Structure formats: structure tokens, C-alpha cells
Coordinates of C-alpha atoms in Angstrom, one line a residue:
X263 CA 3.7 -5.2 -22.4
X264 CA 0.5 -3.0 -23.1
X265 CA 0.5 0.0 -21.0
X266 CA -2.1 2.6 -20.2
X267 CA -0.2 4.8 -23.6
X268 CA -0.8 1.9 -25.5
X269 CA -4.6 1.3 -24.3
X270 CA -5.2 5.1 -24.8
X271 CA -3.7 7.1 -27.6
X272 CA -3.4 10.5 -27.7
X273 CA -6.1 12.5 -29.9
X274 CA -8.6 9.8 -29.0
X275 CA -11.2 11.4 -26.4
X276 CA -14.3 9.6 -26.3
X277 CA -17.6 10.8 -25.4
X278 CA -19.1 11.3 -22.2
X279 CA -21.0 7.7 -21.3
X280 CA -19.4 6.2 -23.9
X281 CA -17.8 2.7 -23.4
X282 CA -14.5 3.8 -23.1
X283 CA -15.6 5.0 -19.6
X284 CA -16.4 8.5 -20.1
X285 CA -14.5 11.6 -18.5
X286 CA -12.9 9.9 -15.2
X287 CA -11.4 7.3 -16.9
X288 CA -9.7 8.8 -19.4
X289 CA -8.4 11.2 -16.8
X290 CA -6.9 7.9 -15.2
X291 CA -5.2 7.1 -18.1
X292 CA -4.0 10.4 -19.1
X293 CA -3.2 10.8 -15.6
X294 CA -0.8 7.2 -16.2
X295 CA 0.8 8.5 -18.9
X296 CA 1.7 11.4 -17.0
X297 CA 3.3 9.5 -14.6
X298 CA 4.7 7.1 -17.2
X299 CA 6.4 10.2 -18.4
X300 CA 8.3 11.2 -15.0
X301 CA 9.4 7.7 -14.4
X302 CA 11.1 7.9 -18.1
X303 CA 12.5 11.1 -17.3
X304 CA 14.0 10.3 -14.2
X305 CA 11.7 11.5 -11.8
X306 CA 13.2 15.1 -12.4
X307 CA 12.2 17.1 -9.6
X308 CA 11.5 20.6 -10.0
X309 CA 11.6 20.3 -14.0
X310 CA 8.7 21.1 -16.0
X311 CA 6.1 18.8 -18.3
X312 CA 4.7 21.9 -20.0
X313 CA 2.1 24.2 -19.5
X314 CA -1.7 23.3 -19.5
X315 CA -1.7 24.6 -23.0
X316 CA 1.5 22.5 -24.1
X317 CA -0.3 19.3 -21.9
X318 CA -3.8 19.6 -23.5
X319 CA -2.3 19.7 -27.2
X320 CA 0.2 16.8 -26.5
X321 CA -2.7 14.4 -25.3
X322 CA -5.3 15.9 -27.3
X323 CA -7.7 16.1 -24.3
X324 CA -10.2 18.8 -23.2
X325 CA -9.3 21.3 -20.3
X326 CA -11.8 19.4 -18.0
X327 CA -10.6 15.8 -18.8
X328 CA -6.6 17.6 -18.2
X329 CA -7.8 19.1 -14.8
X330 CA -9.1 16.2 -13.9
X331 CA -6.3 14.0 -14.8
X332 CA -3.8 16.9 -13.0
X333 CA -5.5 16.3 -10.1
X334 CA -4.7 12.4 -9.5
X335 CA -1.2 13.1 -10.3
X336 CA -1.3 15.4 -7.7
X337 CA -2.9 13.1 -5.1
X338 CA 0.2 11.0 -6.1
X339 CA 2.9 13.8 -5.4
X340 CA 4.0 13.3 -8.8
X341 CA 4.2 16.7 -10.0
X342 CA 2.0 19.8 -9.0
X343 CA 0.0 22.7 -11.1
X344 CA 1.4 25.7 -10.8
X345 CA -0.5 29.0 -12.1
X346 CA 0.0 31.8 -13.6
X347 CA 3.3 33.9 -15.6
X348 CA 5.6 30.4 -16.1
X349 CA 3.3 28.5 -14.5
X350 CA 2.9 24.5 -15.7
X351 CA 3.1 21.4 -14.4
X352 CA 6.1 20.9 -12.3
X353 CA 7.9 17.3 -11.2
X354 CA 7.5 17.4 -7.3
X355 CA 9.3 15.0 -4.3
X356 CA 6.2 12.5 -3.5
X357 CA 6.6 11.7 0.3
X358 CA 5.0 8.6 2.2
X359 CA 2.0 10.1 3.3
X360 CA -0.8 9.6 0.8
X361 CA 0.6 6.3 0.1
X362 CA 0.4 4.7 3.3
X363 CA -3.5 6.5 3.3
X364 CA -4.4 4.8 0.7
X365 CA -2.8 1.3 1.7
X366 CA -4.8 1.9 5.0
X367 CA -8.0 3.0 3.5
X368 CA -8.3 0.0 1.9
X369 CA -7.1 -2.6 4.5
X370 CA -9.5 -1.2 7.1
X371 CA -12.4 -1.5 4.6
X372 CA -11.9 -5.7 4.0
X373 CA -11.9 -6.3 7.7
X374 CA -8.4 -7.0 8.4
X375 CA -7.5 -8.8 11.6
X376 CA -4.7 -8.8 14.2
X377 CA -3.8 -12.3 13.2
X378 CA -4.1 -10.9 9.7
X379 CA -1.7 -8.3 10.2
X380 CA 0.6 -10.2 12.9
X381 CA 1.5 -12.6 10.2
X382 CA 2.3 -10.0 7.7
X383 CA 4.5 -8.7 10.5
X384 CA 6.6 -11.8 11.6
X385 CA 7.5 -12.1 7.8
X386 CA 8.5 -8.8 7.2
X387 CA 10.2 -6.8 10.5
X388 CA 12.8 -9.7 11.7
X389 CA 13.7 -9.6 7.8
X390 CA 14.3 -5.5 8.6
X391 CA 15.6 -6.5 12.2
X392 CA 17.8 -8.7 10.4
X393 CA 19.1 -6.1 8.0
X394 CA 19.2 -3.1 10.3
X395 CA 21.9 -5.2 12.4
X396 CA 24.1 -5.6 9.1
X397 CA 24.2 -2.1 8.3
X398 CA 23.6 -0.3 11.7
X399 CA 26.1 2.8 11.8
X400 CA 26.9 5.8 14.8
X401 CA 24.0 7.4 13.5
X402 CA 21.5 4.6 13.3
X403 CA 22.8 3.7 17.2
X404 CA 22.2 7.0 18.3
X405 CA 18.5 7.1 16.7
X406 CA 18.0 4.1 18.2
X407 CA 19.0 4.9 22.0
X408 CA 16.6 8.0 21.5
X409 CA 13.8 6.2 20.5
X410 CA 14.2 4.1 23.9
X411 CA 15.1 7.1 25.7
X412 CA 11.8 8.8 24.0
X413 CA 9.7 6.0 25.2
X414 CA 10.6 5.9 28.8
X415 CA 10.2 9.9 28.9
X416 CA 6.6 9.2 27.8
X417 CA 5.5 6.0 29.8
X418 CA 3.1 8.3 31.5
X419 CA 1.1 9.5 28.7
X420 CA -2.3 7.7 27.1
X421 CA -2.1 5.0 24.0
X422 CA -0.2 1.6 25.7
X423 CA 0.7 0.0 22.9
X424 CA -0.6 3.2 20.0
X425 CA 2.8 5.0 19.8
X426 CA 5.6 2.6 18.4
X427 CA 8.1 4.3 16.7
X428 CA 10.9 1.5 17.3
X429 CA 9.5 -0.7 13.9
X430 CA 9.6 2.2 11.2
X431 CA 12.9 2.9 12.7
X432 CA 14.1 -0.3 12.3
X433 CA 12.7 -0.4 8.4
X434 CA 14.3 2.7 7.8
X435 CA 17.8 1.7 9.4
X436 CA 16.7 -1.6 7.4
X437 CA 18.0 0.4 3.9
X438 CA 15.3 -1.5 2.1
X439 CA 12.5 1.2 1.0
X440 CA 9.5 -1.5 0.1
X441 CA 10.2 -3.0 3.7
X442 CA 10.3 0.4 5.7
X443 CA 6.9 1.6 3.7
X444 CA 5.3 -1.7 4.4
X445 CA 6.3 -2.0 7.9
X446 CA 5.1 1.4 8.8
X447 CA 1.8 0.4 7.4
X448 CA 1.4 -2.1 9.3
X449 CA 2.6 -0.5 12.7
X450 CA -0.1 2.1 11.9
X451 CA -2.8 -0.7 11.1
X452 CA -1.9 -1.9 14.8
X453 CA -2.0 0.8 16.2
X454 CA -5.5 1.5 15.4
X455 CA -6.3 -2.1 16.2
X456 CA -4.9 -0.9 20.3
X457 CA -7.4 2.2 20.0
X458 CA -10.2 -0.3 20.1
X459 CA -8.9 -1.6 23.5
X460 CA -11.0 -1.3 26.7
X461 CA -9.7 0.3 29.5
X462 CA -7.8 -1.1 31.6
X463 CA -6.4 -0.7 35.3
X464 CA -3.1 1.3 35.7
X465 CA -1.0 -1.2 36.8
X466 CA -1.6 -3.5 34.1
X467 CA -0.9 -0.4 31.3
X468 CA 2.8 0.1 33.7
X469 CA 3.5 -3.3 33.6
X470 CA 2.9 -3.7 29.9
X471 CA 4.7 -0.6 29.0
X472 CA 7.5 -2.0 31.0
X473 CA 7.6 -5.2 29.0
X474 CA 7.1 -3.8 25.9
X475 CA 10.2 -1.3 26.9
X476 CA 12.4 -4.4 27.6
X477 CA 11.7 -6.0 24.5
X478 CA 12.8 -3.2 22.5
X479 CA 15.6 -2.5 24.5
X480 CA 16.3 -6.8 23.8
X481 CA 15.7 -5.9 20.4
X482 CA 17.8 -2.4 19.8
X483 CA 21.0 -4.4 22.0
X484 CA 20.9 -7.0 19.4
X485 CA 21.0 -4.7 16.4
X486 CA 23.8 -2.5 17.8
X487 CA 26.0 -5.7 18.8
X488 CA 25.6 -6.9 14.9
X489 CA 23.7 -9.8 15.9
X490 CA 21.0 -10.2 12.8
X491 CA 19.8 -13.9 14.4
X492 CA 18.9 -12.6 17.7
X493 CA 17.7 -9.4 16.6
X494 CA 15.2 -11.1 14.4
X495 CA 14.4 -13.8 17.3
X496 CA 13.5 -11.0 19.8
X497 CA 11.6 -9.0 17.7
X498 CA 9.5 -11.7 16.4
X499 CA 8.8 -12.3 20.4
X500 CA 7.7 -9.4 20.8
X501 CA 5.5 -9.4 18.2
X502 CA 3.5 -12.3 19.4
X503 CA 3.2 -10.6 23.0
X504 CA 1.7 -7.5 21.1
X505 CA -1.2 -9.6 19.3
X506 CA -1.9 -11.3 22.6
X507 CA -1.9 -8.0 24.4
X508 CA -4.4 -6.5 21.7
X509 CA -6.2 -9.9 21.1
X510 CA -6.9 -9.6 24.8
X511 CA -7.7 -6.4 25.4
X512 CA -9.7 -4.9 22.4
X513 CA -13.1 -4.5 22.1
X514 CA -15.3 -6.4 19.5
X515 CA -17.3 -4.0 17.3
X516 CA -17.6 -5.7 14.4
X517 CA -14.6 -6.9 11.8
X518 CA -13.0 -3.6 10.6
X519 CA -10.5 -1.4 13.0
X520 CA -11.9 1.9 14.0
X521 CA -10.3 5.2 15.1
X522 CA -9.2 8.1 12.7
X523 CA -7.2 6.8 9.3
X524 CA -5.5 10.1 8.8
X525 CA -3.6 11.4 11.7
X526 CA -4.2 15.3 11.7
X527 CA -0.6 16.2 11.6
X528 CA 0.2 13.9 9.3
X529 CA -2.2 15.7 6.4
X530 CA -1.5 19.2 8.0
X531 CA 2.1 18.8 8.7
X532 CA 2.8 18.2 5.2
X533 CA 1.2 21.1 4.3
X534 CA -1.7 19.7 2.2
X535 CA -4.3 20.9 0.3
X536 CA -7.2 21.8 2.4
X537 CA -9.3 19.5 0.2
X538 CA -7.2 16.4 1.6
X539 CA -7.6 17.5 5.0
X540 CA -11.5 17.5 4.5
X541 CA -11.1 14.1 2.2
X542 CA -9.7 12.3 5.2
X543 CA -11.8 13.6 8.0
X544 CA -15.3 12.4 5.8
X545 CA -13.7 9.5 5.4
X546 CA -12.8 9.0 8.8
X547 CA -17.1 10.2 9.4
X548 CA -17.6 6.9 7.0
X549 CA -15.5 4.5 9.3
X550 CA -17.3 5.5 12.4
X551 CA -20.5 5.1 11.2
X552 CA -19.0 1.0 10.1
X553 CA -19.1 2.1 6.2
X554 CA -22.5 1.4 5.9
X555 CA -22.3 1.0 1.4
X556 CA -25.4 2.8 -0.4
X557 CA -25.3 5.3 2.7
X558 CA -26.4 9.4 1.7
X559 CA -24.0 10.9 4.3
X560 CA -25.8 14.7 3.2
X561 CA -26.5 17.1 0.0
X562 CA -23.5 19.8 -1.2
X563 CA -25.6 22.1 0.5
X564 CA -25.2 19.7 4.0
X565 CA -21.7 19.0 3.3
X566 CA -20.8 22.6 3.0
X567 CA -22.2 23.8 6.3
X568 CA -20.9 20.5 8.7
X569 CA -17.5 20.9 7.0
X570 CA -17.1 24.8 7.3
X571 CA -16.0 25.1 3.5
X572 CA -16.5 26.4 0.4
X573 CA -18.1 24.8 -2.6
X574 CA -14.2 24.2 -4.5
X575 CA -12.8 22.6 -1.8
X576 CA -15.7 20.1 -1.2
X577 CA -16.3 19.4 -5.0
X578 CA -11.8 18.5 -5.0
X579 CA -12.2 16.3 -1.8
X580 CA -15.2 14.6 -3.4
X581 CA -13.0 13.8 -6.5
X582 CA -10.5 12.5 -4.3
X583 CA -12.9 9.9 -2.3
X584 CA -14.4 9.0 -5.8
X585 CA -11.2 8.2 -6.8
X586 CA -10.5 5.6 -3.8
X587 CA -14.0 4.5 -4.0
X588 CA -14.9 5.8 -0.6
X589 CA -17.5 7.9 -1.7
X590 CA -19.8 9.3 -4.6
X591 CA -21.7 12.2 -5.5
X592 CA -25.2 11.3 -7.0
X593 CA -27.0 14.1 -8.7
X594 CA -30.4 15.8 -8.6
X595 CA -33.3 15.1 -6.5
X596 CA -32.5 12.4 -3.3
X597 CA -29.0 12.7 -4.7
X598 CA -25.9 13.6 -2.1
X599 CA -22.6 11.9 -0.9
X600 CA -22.8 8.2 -1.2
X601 CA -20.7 5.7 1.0
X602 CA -19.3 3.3 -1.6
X603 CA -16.9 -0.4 -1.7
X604 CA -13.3 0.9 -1.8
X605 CA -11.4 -1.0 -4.1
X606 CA -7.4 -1.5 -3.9
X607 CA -6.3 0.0 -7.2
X608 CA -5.8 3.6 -5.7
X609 CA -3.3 2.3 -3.0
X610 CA -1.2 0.1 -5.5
X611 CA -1.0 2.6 -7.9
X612 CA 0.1 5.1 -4.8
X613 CA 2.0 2.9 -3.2
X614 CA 3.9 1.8 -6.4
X615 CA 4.9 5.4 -7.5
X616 CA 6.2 6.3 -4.3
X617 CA 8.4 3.0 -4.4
X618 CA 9.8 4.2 -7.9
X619 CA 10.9 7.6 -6.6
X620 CA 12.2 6.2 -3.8
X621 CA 14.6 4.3 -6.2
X622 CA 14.0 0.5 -5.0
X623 CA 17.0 -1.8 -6.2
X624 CA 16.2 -5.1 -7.4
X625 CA 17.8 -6.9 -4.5
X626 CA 15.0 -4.9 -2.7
X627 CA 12.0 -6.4 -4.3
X628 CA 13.9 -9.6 -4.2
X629 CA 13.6 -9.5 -0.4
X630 CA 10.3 -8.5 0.2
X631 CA 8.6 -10.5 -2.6
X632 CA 10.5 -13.3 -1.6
X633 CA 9.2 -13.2 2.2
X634 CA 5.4 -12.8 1.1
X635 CA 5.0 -14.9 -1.6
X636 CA 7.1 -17.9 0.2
X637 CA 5.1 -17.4 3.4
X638 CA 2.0 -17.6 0.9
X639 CA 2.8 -20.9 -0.7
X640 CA 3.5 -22.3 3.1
X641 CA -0.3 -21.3 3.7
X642 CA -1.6 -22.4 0.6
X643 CA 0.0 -26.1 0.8
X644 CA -1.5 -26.7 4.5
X645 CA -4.7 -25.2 3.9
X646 CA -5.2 -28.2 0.7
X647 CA -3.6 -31.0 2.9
X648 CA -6.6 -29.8 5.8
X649 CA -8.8 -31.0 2.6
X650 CA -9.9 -27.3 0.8
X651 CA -10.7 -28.7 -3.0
X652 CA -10.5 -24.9 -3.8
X653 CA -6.7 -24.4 -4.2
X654 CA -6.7 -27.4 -6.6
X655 CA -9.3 -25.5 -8.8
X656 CA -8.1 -22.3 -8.7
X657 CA -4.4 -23.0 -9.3
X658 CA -4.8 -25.5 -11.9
X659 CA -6.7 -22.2 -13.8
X660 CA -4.0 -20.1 -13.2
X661 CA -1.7 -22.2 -14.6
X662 CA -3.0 -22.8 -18.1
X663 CA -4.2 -19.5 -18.0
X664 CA -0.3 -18.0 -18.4
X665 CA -0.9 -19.4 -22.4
X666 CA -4.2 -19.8 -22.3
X667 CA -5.3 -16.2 -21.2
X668 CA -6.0 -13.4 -24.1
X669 CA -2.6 -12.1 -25.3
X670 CA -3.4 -8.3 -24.7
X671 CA -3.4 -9.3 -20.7
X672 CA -0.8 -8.0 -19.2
X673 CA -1.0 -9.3 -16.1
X674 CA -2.0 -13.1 -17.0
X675 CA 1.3 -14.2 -15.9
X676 CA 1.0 -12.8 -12.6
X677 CA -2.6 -14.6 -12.1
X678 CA -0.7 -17.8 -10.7
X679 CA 0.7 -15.7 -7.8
X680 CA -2.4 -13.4 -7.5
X681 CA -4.3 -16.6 -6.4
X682 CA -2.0 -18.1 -4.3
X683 CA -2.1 -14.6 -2.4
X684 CA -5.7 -14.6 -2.2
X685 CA -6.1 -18.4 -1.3
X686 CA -4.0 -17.7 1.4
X687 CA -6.6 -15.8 3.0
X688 CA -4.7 -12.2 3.9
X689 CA -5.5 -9.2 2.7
X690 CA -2.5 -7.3 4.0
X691 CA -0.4 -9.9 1.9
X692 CA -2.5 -9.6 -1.3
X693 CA -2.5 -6.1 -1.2
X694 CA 1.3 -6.3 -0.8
X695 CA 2.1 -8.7 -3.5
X696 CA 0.0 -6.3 -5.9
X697 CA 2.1 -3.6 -5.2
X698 CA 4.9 -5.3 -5.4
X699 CA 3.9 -6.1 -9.4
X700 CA 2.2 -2.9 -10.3
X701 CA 5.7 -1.2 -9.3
X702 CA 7.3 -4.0 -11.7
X703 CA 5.0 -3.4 -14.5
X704 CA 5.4 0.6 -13.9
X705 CA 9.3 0.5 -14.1
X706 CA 9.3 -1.9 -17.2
X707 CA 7.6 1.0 -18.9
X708 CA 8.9 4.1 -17.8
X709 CA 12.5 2.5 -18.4
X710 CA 11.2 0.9 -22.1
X711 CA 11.9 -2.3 -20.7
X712 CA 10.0 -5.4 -22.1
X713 CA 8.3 -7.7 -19.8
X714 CA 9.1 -11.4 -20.2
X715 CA 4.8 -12.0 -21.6
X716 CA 4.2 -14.6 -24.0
X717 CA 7.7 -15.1 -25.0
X718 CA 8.2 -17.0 -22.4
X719 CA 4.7 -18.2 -21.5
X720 CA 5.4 -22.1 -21.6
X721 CA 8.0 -21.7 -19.2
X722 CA 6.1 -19.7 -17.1
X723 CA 3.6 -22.6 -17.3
X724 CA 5.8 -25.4 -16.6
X725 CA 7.3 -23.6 -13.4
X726 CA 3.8 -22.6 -12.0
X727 CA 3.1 -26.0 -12.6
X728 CA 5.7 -27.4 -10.9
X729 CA 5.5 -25.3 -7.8
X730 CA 1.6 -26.6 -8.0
X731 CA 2.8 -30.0 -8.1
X732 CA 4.7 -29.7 -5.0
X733 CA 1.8 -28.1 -3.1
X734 CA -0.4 -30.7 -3.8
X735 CA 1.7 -33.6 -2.6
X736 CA 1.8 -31.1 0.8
X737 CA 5.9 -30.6 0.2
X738 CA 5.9 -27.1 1.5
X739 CA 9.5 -26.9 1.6
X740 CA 9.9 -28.1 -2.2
X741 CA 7.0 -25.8 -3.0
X742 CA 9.3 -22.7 -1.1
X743 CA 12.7 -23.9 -3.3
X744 CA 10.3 -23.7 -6.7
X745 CA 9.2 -20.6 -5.8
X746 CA 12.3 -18.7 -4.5
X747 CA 13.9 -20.2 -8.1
X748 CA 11.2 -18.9 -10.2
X749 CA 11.3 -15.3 -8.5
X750 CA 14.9 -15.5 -8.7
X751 CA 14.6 -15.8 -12.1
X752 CA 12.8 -12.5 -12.9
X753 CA 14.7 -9.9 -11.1
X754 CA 17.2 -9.6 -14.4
X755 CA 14.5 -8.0 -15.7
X756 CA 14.5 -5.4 -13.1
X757 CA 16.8 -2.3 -14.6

């Protein structure tokens, strides 16, 4: 499998404009190998990867393309500069914040919806439900009464419906790290969804803080008694009474959820860099104003004064949005800070390297992959038997394009389940799947570990083909069997 090492090798430092993509993207891909390096090594916190001197020789890079690259790797909690008598560039513990930023940053940009993220939800939390109920310990019942207690204690307090700290609990007690980071992504996606919600009488916020209480209580009973079936039937309930409480409730501004991205003390009580901090509040300026792309939100010089800051910090947080695609700095005259179209590589890649520190089993992926792609393929086979001629078209391409497709692609044997994400029409799912192979493609080179590729590229074909088969003749349930066989079939290469 080619790798960003591979595409990139060291020495090689092309020219600004050139067509190797000038500065920022070599950063990227020094900024990879970086990474690369840390997942070889074991994710070492605390140890060192040299000094900027030692770093700049080994990739034979200049000090700005290094610093630039340094900086990414810090967005990513990877490792962190440090300056001065043995200073260097030091392993660090990544934590779930800047992850779930970036999954968010995205989502909120391609207009997902409640039914969107409701059916992301009913695939994924009973599946944590389920879980949390086999493994539930003292501990796990003791957080969980608190978090009950907790809500009672605060029934009087703003945001019906905002504050739900029962789901992350449960994908936490779930013992399944891709599940607990997925489900507190979406639990913070609904949450914003509820601050779009008119107001409404107090009565009606008691009496649905009082059935939302009993539901988790339904739901917490049924994981302390051991009882996976029932936990996952309540809690898949009382999902469907939170979409129609929000579905009834919110106001309709337009496709995309409003309200800030970034919690404050989620940046701040993580203690990070002020540039961050200012990163997520223009970006939160952007959403408010309904990311209107091509937009000059101000110079530097405008920046500077609305953000209280100094010239370093703003140039950093403008690196950052750049990064993400939320924003770019056009030079000279008419030039300033321009809203641009996020695009979803900045939260795989985030997302990805936090699941590899977090050290995700294989029975992990098998779970989660599992539930998303097989609630994909259910999608996909009734949305051609209501008549759509486009999931004939686009599969059949996939298909031959597994040994049809240039050998240097890496990911043309993922193409097949790509499209099947996308023509199933959520971008919560999409964005999930991709994760879910980015962090397969990531381990298989930090552990030296050799993708399947065009070894086995006729198989690949014949099973893609047969799982098309089955959706085309509307079988649903033999299209689910194919495909829980074929992803069964890969995990040996997870080590």
C-alpha cells in the first residue's frame, strides 16, 4: 500500500507553486509521516522525535515547510514542540477534543438533518446499550445512578433536551472506543439541533424533562439488571421521542444546525493554545452568518482588533481554519479572511489518529463497521427497488473499478463501499465509514502491515459483485449476509 512516505520522499522539497502543491502540502505529508512514525513507535508518550535541527535534516525540508508541518501534528495532539535547552518534538496523549471538532465542523457544513443523525443513532447506541449491559461493573452502576441523580438535580435549569450525558456514558461503559467517539458526536450534533428550538411554555419543557428522565431511568435499569435486549429496545425508544421532540419543536433557518461548534470549556478546559480558542470562535462567526462561501469576513488589521490579539496568534488560527477548509487568507489589495467549503479530510485524519492511540481492537472496528455499512446496504437496496437507476450505475463502476482502477490507488478497493455510503444519502454515515478506513489504512502502515490491494483484487471483485447482485434483485437480507461475510473477511488483517 502507497503511503504518504512513499508519495513523498525525504530530500525532495519542491518549489513554491509547483505541482507538487507547494509549501502546505508538503507540510501535510511531512506532517503524515510524522504521525506514521508515532504509530510505528508505539505511540510513546513523552519520548522524543528529535530536535527541529535532527527533524529538518531527516526529511530534508526547510524550517518553514517543518513549522508548518509541526503545527498540524499539533492540531492532532500527536506530539508537541517544545523550545529551548532539550527542547524537540515530544510524543503527547491526544484527547477527544479536536477530533470530535473536526467531525462536527464538517457535518454541520453539508446540512445534516435530525433524521440524518437519528438514523446514525439507532444503529450505533442500542449496539453500545447492548454492550454496556454485558460488561456493566460497581463502578459503571454507580456512574450511572449519578448521571440520573445529576439530571433530576438540574431539571430546573435552561437547555430541555441540550445536556445529555447518559449516551457518552453509555459508549464509554460500552468498552468500544470508535462507538463511544462516535456516539458523543452525534449526542453533540443533537444537541445543537435542540438549540434551534423555539420556546416553549413551561409545562411542556417539565413534562418533557420528565419523560426523557424516565426513559433513561428505563434505559440505565435495563443495563444494571444485564438485560442487553431491553436495554437496546428502550433506548432505541427513546431515541425516536427525541427526533419527534426536536422535529417538532425547532426552528427552520435553513439546512445546517446553528449554535456555537466549540463549547468554551471544552477548548479552554483543555488548556489549549490561545490560537484554537480564537480558530473556533471565527468559525463559530462563520456559522452564524449561514457560511456564506467566497465571504471577506475582515483584513489582518480587522481581525486583530475584533479578536483582541496579536498578529502570531491570528496568523496560527488562520493556519488552522485553512487547514479544515473553513477559511483563507487572500493577500494584497481587497484581500482578507475568506469563508471557504470545508471538506472532510481534516476530521478523518483527526478522528483516525485519535482511534489509534486509543488502541481500537479489531473486534472494535468489526462492530461499528459492521452496523454502518449493513444499515447502508439496507438503504441502498430499497432506494433501487423505489426505481433510482443511479445505484445500478454507480455500483456497477465500483465494482470493476477494484481491477480496473490505476494500481498506485490505494483506496480503489474501498470505492465499492465509499458509494454505497454515499448513495445511501447520510453524511453522518459517510463520514463514519471514512474514518473507519483511514484508521485501517493508517494502522497497516505504522505496523508495516500490507494491505490485501491488487493481490486480491478479483476476489474483491467477485464479492462486491455479489453483494451487488443481491441488491438489485431487492434481497436486502442476502445483500446484509454478503456483506457481514466480506467484512468478516478483512479484520485478519487488522494487527
Amino acid at each position: 500500500m502507497a503511503t504518504v512516505a512513499d508519495v513523498e520522499p525525504a530530500g525532495t522539497e519542491p518549489e513554491p507553486g509547483s505541482a507538487a502543491g507547494g509549501t502546505g502540502t508538503l507540510a501535510v505529508q511531512i506532517a503524515h509521516r510524522i504521525e506514521v512514525d508515532v504509530i510505528r513507535r508505539g505511540w510513546p508518550v513523552g519520548e522524543s522525535l528529535g530536535s527541529e535541527v535532527d527533524l529538518r535534516e531527516r526529511f530534508g525540508v526547510s524550517r518553514a515547510v517543518l513549522r508548518e508541518a509541526v503545527r498540524l501534528v499539533e492540531h492532532h495532539q500527536v506530539a508537541r514542540m517544545r523550545r529551548g535547552p532539550n527542547g524537540g518534538l515530544f510524543v503527547s496523549a491526544p484527547d477527544a477534543g479536536p477530533a470530535t471538532r473536526a467531525m462536527v465542523i464538517y457535518l454541520e457544513y453539508v446540512g445534516t438533518s435530525v433524521t440524518d443523525l437519528l438514523h446514525a443513532r439507532l444503529l450505533l447506541e442500542p449496539i453500545a446499550a447492548g454492550l454496556a449491559a454485558d460488561r456493566i461493573t460497581e463502578d459503571g452502576i454507580d456512574t450511572l445512578r449519578a448521571v440520573l441523580d445529576d439530571e433530576r438535580a438540574h431539571w430546573d435549569e435552561p437547555g430541555v433536551h441540550s445536556q445529555d450525558p447518559l449516551h457518552p456514558v453509555l459508549g464509554r461503559l460500552s468498552g468500544n472506543a470508535v462507538l463511544h467517539l462516535f456516539v458523543d458526536v452525534l449526542t453533540r450534533l443533537t444537541a445543537r439541533y435542540a438549540h434551534t428550538s423555539r420556546r416553549i411554555s413551561k409545562a411542556e419543557t417539565q413534562s418533557a424533562r420528565e419523560i426523557s428522565h424516565e426513559a433513561h431511568r428505563a434505559v440505565v435499569d435495563a443495563v444494571i439488571a444485564g438485560d442487553g435486549a431491553r436495554a437496546q429496545t428502550a433506548l432505541g425508544a427513546h431515541l425516536e421521542s427525541v427526533a419527534a421532540w426536536i422535529e417538532k419543536h425547532r426552528v427552520r433557518r435553513g439546512p445546517r444546525i446553528s449554535g456555537n461548534v466549540v463549547e468554551p470549556e471544552l477548548v479552554e478546559g483543555s488548556r489549549a493554545k490561545l490560537a484554537e480558542v480564537v480558530a473556533a470562535r471565527i468559525h463559530d462567526d462563520i456559522a452564524a452568518r449561514g457560511w456564506q462561501v467566497g465571504q471577506v469576513l475582515g483584513s489582518e488589521t480587522d481581525l486583530l482588533a475584533r479578536y483582541g490579539i496579536s498578529r502570531a496568534v491570528l496568523r496560527e488560527a488562520v493556519r488552522l481554519l485553512e487547514y479544515h477548509s473553513v477559511a483563507r487568507m487572500r493577500r494584497g489589495p481587497g484581500g482578507g479572511l475568506i469563508v471557504a467549503e470545508p471538506e472532510s479530510q481534516a476530521s478523518i485524519d483527526t478522528m483516525a489518529l485519535f482511534l489509534e492511540y486509543q488502541g481500537v481492537t479489531a473486534d472494535d472496528l468489526r462492530i461499528v463497521r459492521n452496523a454502518v455499512e449493513l444499515g447502508t446496504v439496507a438503504r441502498v437496496t430499497a432506494r433501487h427497488a423505489d426505481g433510482d437507476a443511479e445505484v445500478a450505475d454507480r455500483l456497477t463502476k465500483a465494482v470493476s473499478w477494484a481491477t480496473d482502477g490505476p494500481a498506485e490507488d490505494p483506496r480503489k478497493a474501498d470505492l465499492f463501499h465509499s458509494e454505497l455510503a454515499d448513495l445511501a444519502q447520510n453524511p453522518v454515515l459517510s463520514l463514519f465509514l471514512a474514518i473507519i478506513t483511514e484508521l485501517f489504512r493508517r494502522h497497516a502502515a505504522g505496523h508495516d502491515q500490507p494491505l490485501p490491494g491488487d493481490t486480491a483484487a478479483e476476489e474483491v471483485q467477485h464479492v462486491h459483485q455479489r453483494i451487488l447482485d443481491a441488491i438489485l434483485a431487492g434481497d436486502a437480507g442476502l445483500a446484509r449476509h454478503r456483506t457481514r461475510r466480506h467484512l468478516d473477511a478483512l479484520i485478519p488483517w487488522w494487527h
